[in-house]
PDB file of C-alpha atoms in Angstrom:
ATOM      1  CA  MET F   1     127.460  49.539  78.409  1.00 89.00           C
ATOM      2  CA  ILE F   2     124.067  48.556  76.811  1.00 95.00           C
ATOM      3  CA  VAL F   3     120.870  50.426  76.677  1.00 96.00           C
ATOM      4  CA  LYS F   4     118.943  48.191  79.274  1.00 96.00           C
ATOM      5  CA  GLU F   5     121.535  49.103  81.942  1.00 95.00           C
ATOM      6  CA  VAL F   6     120.741  52.736  81.511  1.00 94.00           C
ATOM      7  CA  MET F   7     117.107  53.042  80.399  1.00 96.00           C
ATOM      8  CA  ARG F   8     114.250  53.968  82.678  1.00 95.00           C
ATOM      9  CA  THR F   9     111.508  51.374  82.959  1.00 96.00           C
ATOM     10  CA  ASN F  10     108.809  53.546  84.696  1.00 94.00           C
ATOM     11  CA  VAL F  11     107.743  55.067  81.352  1.00 95.00           C
ATOM     12  CA  ILE F  12     104.806  57.593  81.362  1.00 96.00           C
ATOM     13  CA  CYS F  13     102.726  56.813  78.345  1.00 96.00           C
ATOM     14  CA  ALA F  14      99.616  57.800  76.559  1.00 97.00           C
ATOM     15  CA  SER F  15      97.117  55.551  74.486  1.00 97.00           C
ATOM     16  CA  SER F  16      95.984  56.508  70.957  1.00 97.00           C
ATOM     17  CA  ASP F  17      92.550  57.280  72.563  1.00 96.00           C
ATOM     18  CA  THR F  18      93.918  59.614  75.296  1.00 96.00           C
ATOM     19  CA  LYS F  19      92.559  63.146  74.822  1.00 94.00           C
ATOM     20  CA  ALA F  20      95.097  65.800  73.842  1.00 91.00           C
ATOM     21  CA  THR F  21      94.031  68.020  76.828  1.00 88.00           C
ATOM     22  CA  GLU F  22      94.915  64.963  79.100  1.00 93.00           C
ATOM     23  CA  VAL F  23      98.333  64.489  77.443  1.00 94.00           C
ATOM     24  CA  LYS F  24      99.066  68.184  77.823  1.00 91.00           C
ATOM     25  CA  ASN F  25      98.395  67.859  81.652  1.00 93.00           C
ATOM     26  CA  MET F  26     100.550  64.631  81.941  1.00 96.00           C
ATOM     27  CA  MET F  27     103.482  66.467  80.178  1.00 95.00           C
ATOM     28  CA  THR F  28     103.151  69.440  82.557  1.00 94.00           C
ATOM     29  CA  GLU F  29     102.855  67.263  85.597  1.00 96.00           C
ATOM     30  CA  ASN F  30     105.799  65.137  84.800  1.00 94.00           C
ATOM     31  CA  ASN F  31     108.079  67.737  83.159  1.00 93.00           C
ATOM     32  CA  VAL F  32     108.290  65.987  79.853  1.00 93.00           C
ATOM     33  CA  SER F  33     107.956  67.077  76.200  1.00 93.00           C
ATOM     34  CA  LYS F  34     107.340  63.713  74.735  1.00 94.00           C
ATOM     35  CA  LEU F  35     105.097  60.662  75.490  1.00 97.00           C
ATOM     36  CA  PRO F  36     105.230  57.159  73.788  1.00 97.00           C
ATOM     37  CA  VAL F  37     101.865  56.071  72.596  1.00 98.00           C
ATOM     38  CA  VAL F  38     101.135  52.510  73.621  1.00 97.00           C
ATOM     39  CA  ASP F  39      98.078  50.480  72.795  1.00 97.00           C
ATOM     40  CA  ASN F  40      97.788  46.906  74.394  1.00 93.00           C
ATOM     41  CA  GLY F  41     101.494  47.114  75.287  1.00 91.00           C
ATOM     42  CA  LYS F  42     102.610  47.830  71.687  1.00 95.00           C
ATOM     43  CA  LEU F  43     104.343  50.984  70.773  1.00 97.00           C
ATOM     44  CA  VAL F  44     102.295  52.706  68.076  1.00 97.00           C
ATOM     45  CA  GLY F  45     103.596  56.293  68.143  1.00 97.00           C
ATOM     46  CA  ILE F  46     105.025  59.175  69.838  1.00 97.00           C
ATOM     47  CA  VAL F  47     103.352  62.590  70.786  1.00 96.00           C
ATOM     48  CA  THR F  48     105.222  65.821  71.571  1.00 94.00           C
ATOM     49  CA  LYS F  49     104.405  69.133  72.900  1.00 92.00           C
ATOM     50  CA  ASN F  50     105.061  70.469  69.379  1.00 92.00           C
ATOM     51  CA  ASP F  51     102.233  68.145  68.033  1.00 92.00           C
ATOM     52  CA  LEU F  52      99.871  69.639  70.582  1.00 89.00           C
ATOM     53  CA  LEU F  53     100.732  73.254  69.653  1.00 85.00           C
ATOM     54  CA  LYS F  54     100.192  72.374  65.974  1.00 86.00           C
ATOM     55  CA  ALA F  55      96.765  70.913  66.841  1.00 81.00           C
ATOM     56  CA  GLU F  56      95.686  74.164  68.596  1.00 73.00           C
ATOM     57  CA  PRO F  57      93.721  76.759  66.399  1.00 63.00           C
ATOM     58  CA  SER F  58      95.859  79.770  65.285  1.00 57.00           C
ATOM     59  CA  SER F  59      95.503  83.082  66.996  1.00 53.00           C
ATOM     60  CA  ALA F  60      93.686  84.308  63.952  1.00 48.00           C
ATOM     61  CA  THR F  61      90.743  81.917  64.537  1.00 58.00           C
ATOM     62  CA  THR F  62      87.154  83.309  64.824  1.00 59.00           C
ATOM     63  CA  LEU F  63      86.318  80.589  67.462  1.00 59.00           C
ATOM     64  CA  ASP F  64      85.823  81.835  71.041  1.00 62.00           C
ATOM     65  CA  MET F  65      87.585  80.256  73.910  1.00 62.00           C
ATOM     66  CA  PHE F  66      84.816  77.925  74.784  1.00 63.00           C
ATOM     67  CA  GLU F  67      84.587  76.557  71.259  1.00 66.00           C
ATOM     68  CA  ILE F  68      88.360  76.007  71.188  1.00 60.00           C
ATOM     69  CA  SER F  69      88.212  74.165  74.574  1.00 67.00           C
ATOM     70  CA  TYR F  70      85.477  72.040  73.359  1.00 68.00           C
ATOM     71  CA  LEU F  71      87.233  71.119  70.199  1.00 69.00           C
ATOM     72  CA  LEU F  72      90.430  70.329  71.980  1.00 70.00           C
ATOM     73  CA  SER F  73      88.501  68.183  74.487  1.00 76.00           C
ATOM     74  CA  LYS F  74      87.461  66.036  71.656  1.00 80.00           C
ATOM     75  CA  LEU F  75      90.740  65.576  70.012  1.00 89.00           C
ATOM     76  CA  THR F  76      92.565  62.374  70.680  1.00 93.00           C
ATOM     77  CA  VAL F  77      96.226  61.437  70.439  1.00 95.00           C
ATOM     78  CA  LYS F  78      95.546  59.195  67.428  1.00 95.00           C
ATOM     79  CA  LYS F  79      94.864  62.207  65.248  1.00 94.00           C
ATOM     80  CA  ILE F  80      98.124  64.087  65.996  1.00 94.00           C
ATOM     81  CA  MET F  81     100.798  61.455  67.093  1.00 96.00           C
ATOM     82  CA  ASN F  82     103.723  60.518  64.850  1.00 95.00           C
ATOM     83  CA  THR F  83     103.533  56.907  63.977  1.00 96.00           C
ATOM     84  CA  LYS F  84     107.198  56.849  62.498  1.00 95.00           C
ATOM     85  CA  VAL F  85     108.773  56.234  65.837  1.00 96.00           C
ATOM     86  CA  ILE F  86     112.591  55.908  66.016  1.00 97.00           C
ATOM     87  CA  SER F  87     113.381  53.364  68.710  1.00 97.00           C
ATOM     88  CA  VAL F  88     116.167  51.122  69.982  1.00 98.00           C
ATOM     89  CA  GLY F  89     116.495  47.587  71.342  1.00 98.00           C
ATOM     90  CA  PRO F  90     117.537  46.845  74.938  1.00 98.00           C
ATOM     91  CA  ASN F  91     120.732  45.178  73.945  1.00 98.00           C
ATOM     92  CA  GLU F  92     121.969  48.041  71.728  1.00 97.00           C
ATOM     93  CA  VAL F  93     125.142  49.819  73.002  1.00 96.00           C
ATOM     94  CA  VAL F  94     124.640  53.104  74.493  1.00 94.00           C
ATOM     95  CA  GLU F  95     126.993  54.903  72.114  1.00 93.00           C
ATOM     96  CA  GLU F  96     124.810  53.780  69.186  1.00 96.00           C
ATOM     97  CA  ALA F  97     121.763  55.158  71.049  1.00 96.00           C
ATOM     98  CA  ALA F  98     123.596  58.473  71.422  1.00 95.00           C
ATOM     99  CA  ARG F  99     124.405  58.526  67.741  1.00 96.00           C
ATOM    100  CA  ILE F 100     120.788  57.880  66.793  1.00 97.00           C
ATOM    101  CA  MET F 101     119.715  60.764  68.896  1.00 96.00           C
ATOM    102  CA  VAL F 102     122.258  63.170  67.492  1.00 96.00           C
ATOM    103  CA  ASP F 103     121.787  62.175  63.843  1.00 97.00           C
ATOM    104  CA  ASN F 104     117.935  62.530  64.126  1.00 96.00           C
ATOM    105  CA  LYS F 105     118.033  65.505  66.446  1.00 95.00           C
ATOM    106  CA  ILE F 106     115.788  63.818  69.076  1.00 94.00           C
ATOM    107  CA  SER F 107     116.009  63.868  72.847  1.00 92.00           C
ATOM    108  CA  CYS F 108     114.807  60.463  73.751  1.00 94.00           C
ATOM    109  CA  LEU F 109     114.447  56.947  72.334  1.00 97.00           C
ATOM    110  CA  PRO F 110     111.714  54.418  73.286  1.00 97.00           C
ATOM    111  CA  VAL F 111     113.250  51.005  74.129  1.00 98.00           C
ATOM    112  CA  VAL F 112     111.397  48.030  72.544  1.00 98.00           C
ATOM    113  CA  ASP F 113     111.456  44.277  72.663  1.00 96.00           C
ATOM    114  CA  GLY F 114     109.902  43.423  69.423  1.00 92.00           C
ATOM    115  CA  ASP F 115     106.780  45.877  69.285  1.00 90.00           C
ATOM    116  CA  ALA F 116     106.560  45.959  73.204  1.00 95.00           C
ATOM    117  CA  LEU F 117     107.660  49.280  74.982  1.00 97.00           C
ATOM    118  CA  ILE F 118     109.925  48.105  77.760  1.00 97.00           C
ATOM    119  CA  GLY F 119     111.645  51.469  78.738  1.00 97.00           C
ATOM    120  CA  ILE F 120     112.911  54.868  77.455  1.00 97.00           C
ATOM    121  CA  ILE F 121     116.361  56.293  77.329  1.00 97.00           C
ATOM    122  CA  THR F 122     116.894  60.171  77.266  1.00 94.00           C
ATOM    123  CA  LYS F 123     119.781  62.574  76.670  1.00 92.00           C
ATOM    124  CA  SER F 124     119.690  63.156  80.419  1.00 92.00           C
ATOM    125  CA  ASP F 125     120.299  59.450  81.018  1.00 92.00           C
ATOM    126  CA  LEU F 126     123.265  59.630  78.543  1.00 92.00           C
ATOM    127  CA  PHE F 127     124.786  62.718  80.167  1.00 91.00           C
ATOM    128  CA  HIS F 128     124.725  60.993  83.612  1.00 90.00           C
ATOM    129  CA  MET F 129     126.363  57.784  82.073  1.00 89.00           C
ATOM    130  CA  PHE F 130     129.098  59.952  80.450  1.00 87.00           C
ATOM    131  CA  THR F 131     129.631  61.855  83.710  1.00 89.00           C
ATOM    132  CA  GLU F 132     130.487  58.451  85.328  1.00 87.00           C
ATOM    133  CA  MET F 133     132.509  57.301  82.381  1.00 84.00           C
ATOM    134  CA  PHE F 134     134.806  60.389  82.509  1.00 85.00           C
ATOM    135  CA  GLY F 135     135.219  60.008  86.223  1.00 88.00           C
ATOM    136  CA  ALA F 136     133.801  63.535  86.779  1.00 89.00           C
ATOM    137  CA  ARG F 137     132.802  62.760  90.310  1.00 91.00           C
ATOM    138  CA  GLU F 138     136.173  61.595  91.475  1.00 92.00           C
ATOM    139  CA  LYS F 139     139.070  64.016  92.004  1.00 95.00           C
ATOM    140  CA  GLY F 140     142.273  63.354  89.932  1.00 96.00           C
ATOM    141  CA  VAL F 141     144.758  64.671  87.449  1.00 98.00           C
ATOM    142  CA  ARG F 142     143.126  65.067  83.993  1.00 97.00           C
ATOM    143  CA  VAL F 143     145.307  65.465  80.925  1.00 97.00           C
ATOM    144  CA  VAL F 144     144.439  66.006  77.293  1.00 97.00           C
ATOM    145  CA  ALA F 145     147.161  65.379  74.676  1.00 97.00           C
ATOM    146  CA  LEU F 146     147.383  65.034  70.955  1.00 95.00           C
ATOM    147  CA  VAL F 147     148.931  61.660  70.146  1.00 95.00           C
ATOM    148  CA  ASN F 148     149.731  59.304  67.227  1.00 93.00           C
ATOM    149  CA  ASP F 149     146.937  56.983  66.269  1.00 93.00           C
ATOM    150  CA  ALA F 150     148.920  53.888  66.480  1.00 92.00           C
ATOM    151  CA  PRO F 151     148.921  50.647  68.401  1.00 94.00           C
ATOM    152  CA  GLY F 152     150.369  50.723  71.841  1.00 92.00           C
ATOM    153  CA  VAL F 153     150.087  54.408  72.676  1.00 92.00           C
ATOM    154  CA  LEU F 154     147.510  53.966  75.345  1.00 92.00           C
ATOM    155  CA  ALA F 155     149.268  50.879  76.748  1.00 94.00           C
ATOM    156  CA  LYS F 156     152.545  52.817  77.022  1.00 92.00           C
ATOM    157  CA  VAL F 157     151.017  55.608  78.985  1.00 94.00           C
ATOM    158  CA  ALA F 158     149.007  53.090  81.102  1.00 95.00           C
ATOM    159  CA  LYS F 159     152.107  51.198  82.123  1.00 96.00           C
ATOM    160  CA  GLU F 160     153.932  54.430  83.165  1.00 95.00           C
ATOM    161  CA  ILE F 161     150.995  55.455  85.343  1.00 96.00           C
ATOM    162  CA  SER F 162     150.749  51.888  86.747  1.00 96.00           C
ATOM    163  CA  ASP F 163     154.459  51.774  87.475  1.00 96.00           C
ATOM    164  CA  LEU F 164     153.866  54.820  89.778  1.00 95.00           C
ATOM    165  CA  ASN F 165     151.154  52.731  91.622  1.00 96.00           C
ATOM    166  CA  ALA F 166     148.547  55.207  90.361  1.00 97.00           C
ATOM    167  CA  ASN F 167     145.117  54.370  88.854  1.00 96.00           C
ATOM    168  CA  ILE F 168     143.460  55.353  85.578  1.00 97.00           C
ATOM    169  CA  ILE F 169     139.734  56.162  86.274  1.00 96.00           C
ATOM    170  CA  SER F 170     138.882  57.129  82.697  1.00 95.00           C
ATOM    171  CA  ALA F 171     140.615  57.050  79.234  1.00 95.00           C
ATOM    172  CA  VAL F 172     138.912  58.451  76.123  1.00 92.00           C
ATOM    173  CA  THR F 173     140.069  59.008  72.580  1.00 93.00           C
ATOM    174  CA  THR F 174     138.502  61.216  69.953  1.00 92.00           C
ATOM    175  CA  LYS F 175     139.204  61.955  66.235  1.00 88.00           C
ATOM    176  CA  GLN F 176     140.354  65.409  65.483  1.00 81.00           C
ATOM    177  CA  GLY F 177     140.461  65.525  61.719  1.00 80.00           C
ATOM    178  CA  ILE F 178     144.283  65.401  61.773  1.00 83.00           C
ATOM    179  CA  ASP F 179     145.942  62.621  59.849  1.00 84.00           C
ATOM    180  CA  ASN F 180     147.229  59.816  62.081  1.00 89.00           C
ATOM    181  CA  LYS F 181     146.431  61.889  65.220  1.00 93.00           C
ATOM    182  CA  ILE F 182     143.918  61.418  67.991  1.00 95.00           C
ATOM    183  CA  MET F 183     143.058  63.372  71.110  1.00 96.00           C
ATOM    184  CA  LEU F 184     143.732  61.246  74.181  1.00 96.00           C
ATOM    185  CA  THR F 185     142.032  62.229  77.519  1.00 96.00           C
ATOM    186  CA  ILE F 186     143.199  60.394  80.732  1.00 96.00           C
ATOM    187  CA  LYS F 187     142.099  61.030  84.408  1.00 97.00           C
ATOM    188  CA  ALA F 188     144.059  59.230  86.991  1.00 97.00           C
ATOM    189  CA  THR F 189     144.423  59.152  90.765  1.00 97.00           C
ATOM    190  CA  GLY F 190     147.441  58.440  93.069  1.00 97.00           C
ATOM    191  CA  LEU F 191     149.895  60.844  91.271  1.00 97.00           C
ATOM    192  CA  ASP F 192     150.225  64.513  91.029  1.00 97.00           C
ATOM    193  CA  GLU F 193     150.031  66.949  88.051  1.00 97.00           C
ATOM    194  CA  ALA F 194     153.962  67.222  87.858  1.00 97.00           C
ATOM    195  CA  LYS F 195     154.306  63.388  87.450  1.00 97.00           C
ATOM    196  CA  MET F 196     151.442  63.129  84.865  1.00 97.00           C
ATOM    197  CA  LYS F 197     152.979  65.984  82.855  1.00 97.00           C
ATOM    198  CA  SER F 198     156.319  64.225  82.898  1.00 96.00           C
ATOM    199  CA  ILE F 199     154.909  60.972  81.727  1.00 96.00           C
ATOM    200  CA  PHE F 200     153.197  62.599  78.688  1.00 96.00           C
ATOM    201  CA  GLU F 201     156.152  64.892  77.791  1.00 95.00           C
ATOM    202  CA  ASP F 202     158.569  61.971  77.986  1.00 93.00           C
ATOM    203  CA  ALA F 203     156.401  60.096  75.647  1.00 92.00           C
ATOM    204  CA  GLY F 204     156.615  62.960  73.267  1.00 92.00           C
ATOM    205  CA  PHE F 205     152.838  63.803  73.442  1.00 94.00           C
ATOM    206  CA  GLU F 206     151.571  67.271  72.876  1.00 95.00           C
ATOM    207  CA  ILE F 207     149.886  68.276  75.930  1.00 97.00           C
ATOM    208  CA  GLN F 208     146.728  70.344  75.227  1.00 97.00           C
ATOM    209  CA  ASP F 209     145.476  70.708  78.758  1.00 97.00           C
ATOM    210  CA  ILE F 210     146.384  69.385  82.278  1.00 98.00           C
ATOM    211  CA  ARG F 211     144.619  70.037  85.566  1.00 96.00           C
ATOM    212  CA  VAL F 212     143.514  68.677  88.835  1.00 96.00           C
ATOM    213  CA  ASN F 213     139.708  68.455  89.153  1.00 90.00           C
TER     214      ASN F 213
END
């Protein structure tokens, strides 16, 4: 799956001349903590709630409330936004987008075509996608097992499940830091827990967890 299949295209944006007070209201109204900054269709920065907080006078200021409000009403996004924006292209694979977010500790990525902003992808979008990938909305037998990291392991299990006229709805492998071993998670329909357990035990796999959900 690629980014353009998951991204949102109705992006709420600010311009570099948008007042900070207006951006704060936009974030509150739309329940977001970040806004891409776009001038003439080009992504030029990103502004966050944290940027707005940093721009406010400290609690130790001698300014009164009216003076603070006046100063903030004159402050524009241009003066507080981050211009070093981490973005992603529409044809990037979603797992790379997820890696970029994790490695950079960010919760969203603007999607650009050249310099033009065409969408945004968030952690929430990725969670929704992973929910579908793991078959979380479909009831079945889910098994997690430690298996050899070798060719044919998944094919062997898949054949056994297929021979029972059952259907695999998700299959995921993850590294475990153990030499020549991976964790295999499979969810299938059309067979019961006992049959699934038998398939994995007969294959010599170390079952870590098995359940119907």
